[in-house]
Amino acid sequence: MSNKSTKIHKSEPKNTLLTDLNDDLNRHFYYTLGRDKTEGSRLYLYHALALTIRDRLVAKCRTTNEQRAKQKTKKAAYISLEFLMGRALGNAILNLDLEQEVNKALKQYSVELENVSNAEHDAGLGNGGLGRLAACFLDSCASLSLPVVGYGIRYEYGMFNQSIQNGYQIEQPDNWLREGHPWELSAPEQSKRVKFFGHVESYTDKAGRNHRVWVNTQDVLAVPYDVPIPGYKNDVVNTLRLWKSEATDEFNLREFNEGSYSDAVAQKNLAEQISMVLYPNDSSENGKELRLRQQYFLTSASLQDIIDNWIAEHGENFEEFSDFNVFQLNDTHPSIAVAELMRLLVDDHEMEWDKAWEITTSTMAYTNHTLLPEALERWSVPLFERLLPRLLEIIYEINARFLGEVATKWPGDSDKQRELSLIEEGDVPQIRMAYLAIVGSFSVNGVAALHTELLKSGLFNTFYKLWPEKFNNKTNGVTPRRWLAHCNPNLKSLISNYIGTKWVSNFDNIKSLRRFYDDKEFQDKWYAVKKSNKEQLVDLVKQHCDVEFDTNMLFDVQVKRIHEYKRQLLNILHVIHLYIQICKGNTENMTPRCVLIGGKAAPGYHMAKQIIKLINNVAEVINKDDRAKPYLRVAFLPNYNVTAMETICPATDLSEQISTAGKEASGTGNMKFMMNGAITIGTLDGANIEILESVGKDNFFLFGATTEEIHSIRNNYDPISIINNSENLSAVFKLIESGHFNLFEPHIFDDIINAVKCPSDPWLTAYDFDSYCDAQSLVSNAYQDKKQWLRMSILNTASSGKFSSDRTIAQYSDEIWQLKSDAKKITDKEKLEKQHA
Ligand SMILES: *Cc1c(COP(=O)(O)O)cnc(C)c1O
């Protein structure tokens, strides 16, 4: 799995071992794991099967690396604090096209692949959309044969597991490695040292050059664990390299000799803390020192790895380094990479500052993921000074030179200096990490058209004026392998029967489905697939929520992290509105619905946790009321994760994408639902806008204030008068305030009520309520016309071609990274040969 192709043995073992999957499975089961027939538990079978598949991945990874070493291709490193991978087995079987062989081999153990797959824990090394995007990107890079390495942290504990007790979220640690992680291979010989603390000294060398040296540091070891990333049926296997922190073996000798052996060993804990746990905050900053240590640990180890690989091939000659390397920073989290690359080049490789800066600013590219001010990372200068003293010096130097450039552009404008400085003044000065990323990168991109425009006109406007050429958009996407072919096998077969199978690797082809949107036979089959997917979701909801869903009803789903800007609150207010109609007997022509809401709240996010409690209490009241049963059922699904989404999105009729306009950078859940034939009810926010453009307004339920309207509304927003003037919303508030949903828990929802009624409510929930209800009644009417709904559903899938992450990654590759795919190289070469022939 290592990038290095040094051969230890003259002849490596031939892949003859890998001809018969059945033999390999038995060998791993009986010998590698040492089990016998009585121990055919799904866990051991899962491990034996994973090792069997891994052998094949390792073989392909080796040839992928050998080919690339020969071709000397430019490589990209995707550096991310999060990779929300989910399960690997089913995806690998799909991408390697081993389904039939695996099913045959499992017959002798009398188990179904599905049961074996269920033994795998999700690799939950991410919070939500940002981490899942990184995972989709890795699949697309491999499937497009692009030389891209993912770099992340091998958290011992990933995203917490959520359960619900008395309606409240309970967090449990996610010990995902406990039963072993068969996909990874460690390479301890390639460990890197990462420095912390200490201080900086200077010395002058014989040539009279001044040097800064970072000394007396407390070092931590970064040990790499490589996870194979298979491309779709193309023999390419890329690598995700995850770093684990370990103590160096150098104990504090003085302590050791003074007899404090155990104290010295206990120091190990400090080092090992770094990769212990993922911070469970989505879209909000984390001022903790340990988080900064994680960021520096990942960045330093990854950059050292790439530089060591470079030196192994080119020696200390960095002339062409930026022709062969590019780094994509996934959000501001790894932005210290800008300063760290400078440190490595200037201090460790003795390069002149200007030369090093040239390399840094032609290899770093930054993706911004959010406009929420609370997510913009800033670190206090005193913390930096203590933890990373040499990096602080470098940031000061970058800033001084940058502010010189600002002064040239805007002479004498000290406001501009203050506004753009990497250091924010104040009682405790802060380092603006996003600014460091912008100054040090040649590319700054947003993740949907609207988001990029808002970056240019708002948050980063002055930087845009300074360097308009740096800014570009890359609308997010999701991989159609996991999010259609793998998670919705019946739809995959139906689609392939009508338009062939090319769409799986060339998702543009999905548009040929358009031809059949009005075809009765196709519609009937489409309906049958949706219905059977809904049965699967019924089982899941029954098992985890003890609520009975009914496949004949409209499945209305909102699953995503719980956040005020995503407005799960607006959703539950509408549910209460429907319940009031039922109680009043206004049920004539009502479309029966099952409403599913799921998602985790950050453990310290009070309001998000209150919203979960409200949803659960409302669900409990409605589900207990016999009057509601024929029309409305509500469930909160605990522990929403990648694997849950694989059952949810194929079964959804209505996709809820109802964030306050201008707040959701892109969204990717919206795309997974669309691919699987759900129709969106949504605001003009993030990628919803592009979904609406692709599918047309007749096949999308649009509502709510636009970003522009929101700006003017905020000035004199009066939610109380909005509530008073809305018959529906005032009835909803009356019911909540009467304590109907918290009879024995007085006042628990006061915070929520006050938040909606507050004139400074940033999310404008009351403002959008009536518009949302109107759109929802259009949904209800549309669902009653089964044929019409099926047309819309088919057209949504058929119009989802743009939202493949293959399209996104092709744009990153062409417009930012300038990579050539291995496959393209070969075809180019063939073309040349043909020309010459
Ligand atoms: C796709 C996905 C997300 C992102 O959902 P949004 O609706 O875009 O916020 C979050 N979590 C999981 C598990 C996902 O699969």
Short mmCIF file of N, CA and C and ligand atoms in Angstrom, two decimals, residues 84 122 127-130 132-133 136 282 478 483 559-561 565-566 640-646 656-657 664 666-673, ligand 1:
data_model
loop_
_atom_site.label_atom_id
_atom_site.label_comp_id
_atom_site.label_asym_id
_atom_site.label_seq_id
_atom_site.Cartn_x
_atom_site.Cartn_y
_atom_site.Cartn_z
N LEU A 84 -15.93 10.73 6.27
CA LEU A 84 -17.09 9.98 6.76
C LEU A 84 -17.35 8.83 5.80
N ASP A 122 -19.59 1.33 10.86
CA ASP A 122 -19.32 2.49 10.03
C ASP A 122 -17.99 3.11 10.45
N ASN A 127 -18.28 14.46 10.79
CA ASN A 127 -19.51 14.94 11.40
C ASN A 127 -20.72 14.80 10.49
N GLY A 128 -20.57 15.25 9.26
CA GLY A 128 -21.72 15.31 8.36
C GLY A 128 -21.28 15.57 6.94
N GLY A 129 -21.88 16.57 6.31
CA GLY A 129 -21.67 16.81 4.88
C GLY A 129 -20.21 16.97 4.47
N LEU A 130 -19.43 17.74 5.23
CA LEU A 130 -18.04 18.00 4.85
C LEU A 130 -17.21 16.71 4.81
N ARG A 132 -18.47 13.59 4.61
CA ARG A 132 -19.01 12.68 3.61
C ARG A 132 -18.57 13.12 2.21
N LEU A 133 -18.46 14.42 1.99
CA LEU A 133 -17.98 14.93 0.70
C LEU A 133 -16.58 14.39 0.42
N CYS A 136 -16.93 10.84 -0.73
CA CYS A 136 -17.41 10.75 -2.12
C CYS A 136 -16.30 11.14 -3.10
N ASP A 282 -20.32 20.22 14.05
CA ASP A 282 -20.51 20.45 12.63
C ASP A 282 -20.75 21.94 12.46
N VAL A 478 -22.18 13.91 -5.18
CA VAL A 478 -22.11 12.67 -4.40
C VAL A 478 -21.83 11.52 -5.36
N TRP A 483 -24.39 5.94 -3.69
CA TRP A 483 -25.69 6.57 -3.43
C TRP A 483 -26.77 6.23 -4.44
N VAL A 559 -33.28 14.30 7.13
CA VAL A 559 -32.17 13.75 7.91
C VAL A 559 -30.91 14.54 7.60
N LYS A 560 -30.25 15.01 8.62
CA LYS A 560 -29.04 15.84 8.51
C LYS A 560 -28.67 16.24 9.93
N ARG A 561 -27.47 16.84 10.12
CA ARG A 561 -27.14 17.33 11.46
C ARG A 561 -28.24 18.28 11.94
N TYR A 565 -30.00 26.59 11.65
CA TYR A 565 -30.12 27.12 10.29
C TYR A 565 -30.78 26.12 9.35
N LYS A 566 -30.70 24.82 9.67
CA LYS A 566 -31.32 23.79 8.83
C LYS A 566 -32.83 23.69 9.07
N TYR A 640 -28.52 8.70 13.19
CA TYR A 640 -28.40 8.88 11.74
C TYR A 640 -26.93 8.83 11.33
N ASN A 641 -26.62 7.96 10.37
CA ASN A 641 -25.24 7.86 9.86
C ASN A 641 -25.27 7.41 8.40
N VAL A 642 -24.11 7.14 7.83
CA VAL A 642 -24.04 6.80 6.41
C VAL A 642 -24.87 5.55 6.11
N THR A 643 -24.70 4.54 6.97
CA THR A 643 -25.41 3.29 6.72
C THR A 643 -26.92 3.48 6.80
N ALA A 644 -27.40 4.27 7.74
CA ALA A 644 -28.84 4.55 7.81
C ALA A 644 -29.31 5.24 6.53
N MET A 645 -28.51 6.20 6.05
CA MET A 645 -28.90 6.95 4.84
C MET A 645 -29.03 6.00 3.65
N GLU A 646 -28.27 4.92 3.64
CA GLU A 646 -28.34 3.98 2.52
C GLU A 646 -29.70 3.27 2.46
N GLU A 656 -36.67 17.00 2.41
CA GLU A 656 -36.80 18.30 3.08
C GLU A 656 -35.45 19.03 3.09
N GLN A 657 -35.37 20.15 2.36
CA GLN A 657 -34.12 20.93 2.26
C GLN A 657 -34.49 22.38 2.52
N GLU A 664 -27.01 27.46 4.01
CA GLU A 664 -26.49 26.13 3.68
C GLU A 664 -25.54 26.29 2.49
N SER A 666 -23.92 24.24 0.50
CA SER A 666 -24.34 23.46 -0.66
C SER A 666 -25.42 22.46 -0.27
N GLY A 667 -25.09 21.60 0.69
CA GLY A 667 -25.92 20.43 0.97
C GLY A 667 -25.50 19.34 0.01
N THR A 668 -25.52 18.10 0.49
CA THR A 668 -25.29 16.95 -0.38
C THR A 668 -26.37 15.90 -0.16
N GLY A 669 -27.03 15.96 1.00
CA GLY A 669 -28.18 15.08 1.24
C GLY A 669 -29.22 15.32 0.14
N ASN A 670 -29.44 16.59 -0.19
CA ASN A 670 -30.38 16.95 -1.25
C ASN A 670 -30.10 16.17 -2.54
N MET A 671 -28.81 15.96 -2.85
CA MET A 671 -28.43 15.27 -4.10
C MET A 671 -28.69 13.76 -4.03
N LYS A 672 -28.40 13.16 -2.85
CA LYS A 672 -28.64 11.72 -2.69
C LYS A 672 -30.12 11.41 -2.87
N PHE A 673 -30.97 12.25 -2.27
CA PHE A 673 -32.42 12.04 -2.40
C PHE A 673 -32.86 12.18 -3.85
C1 LIG B 1 -25.06 13.21 3.12
C2 LIG B 1 -24.89 13.15 4.58
C3 LIG B 1 -24.87 14.34 5.34
C4 LIG B 1 -25.06 15.70 4.71
O1 LIG B 1 -26.44 16.00 4.69
P1 LIG B 1 -26.97 17.50 4.40
O2 LIG B 1 -28.43 17.28 4.24
O3 LIG B 1 -26.32 17.93 3.13
O4 LIG B 1 -26.62 18.31 5.57
C5 LIG B 1 -24.71 14.24 6.69
N1 LIG B 1 -24.60 13.05 7.31
C6 LIG B 1 -24.63 11.89 6.63
C7 LIG B 1 -24.51 10.61 7.37
C8 LIG B 1 -24.77 11.90 5.25
O5 LIG B 1 -24.77 10.73 4.57
#
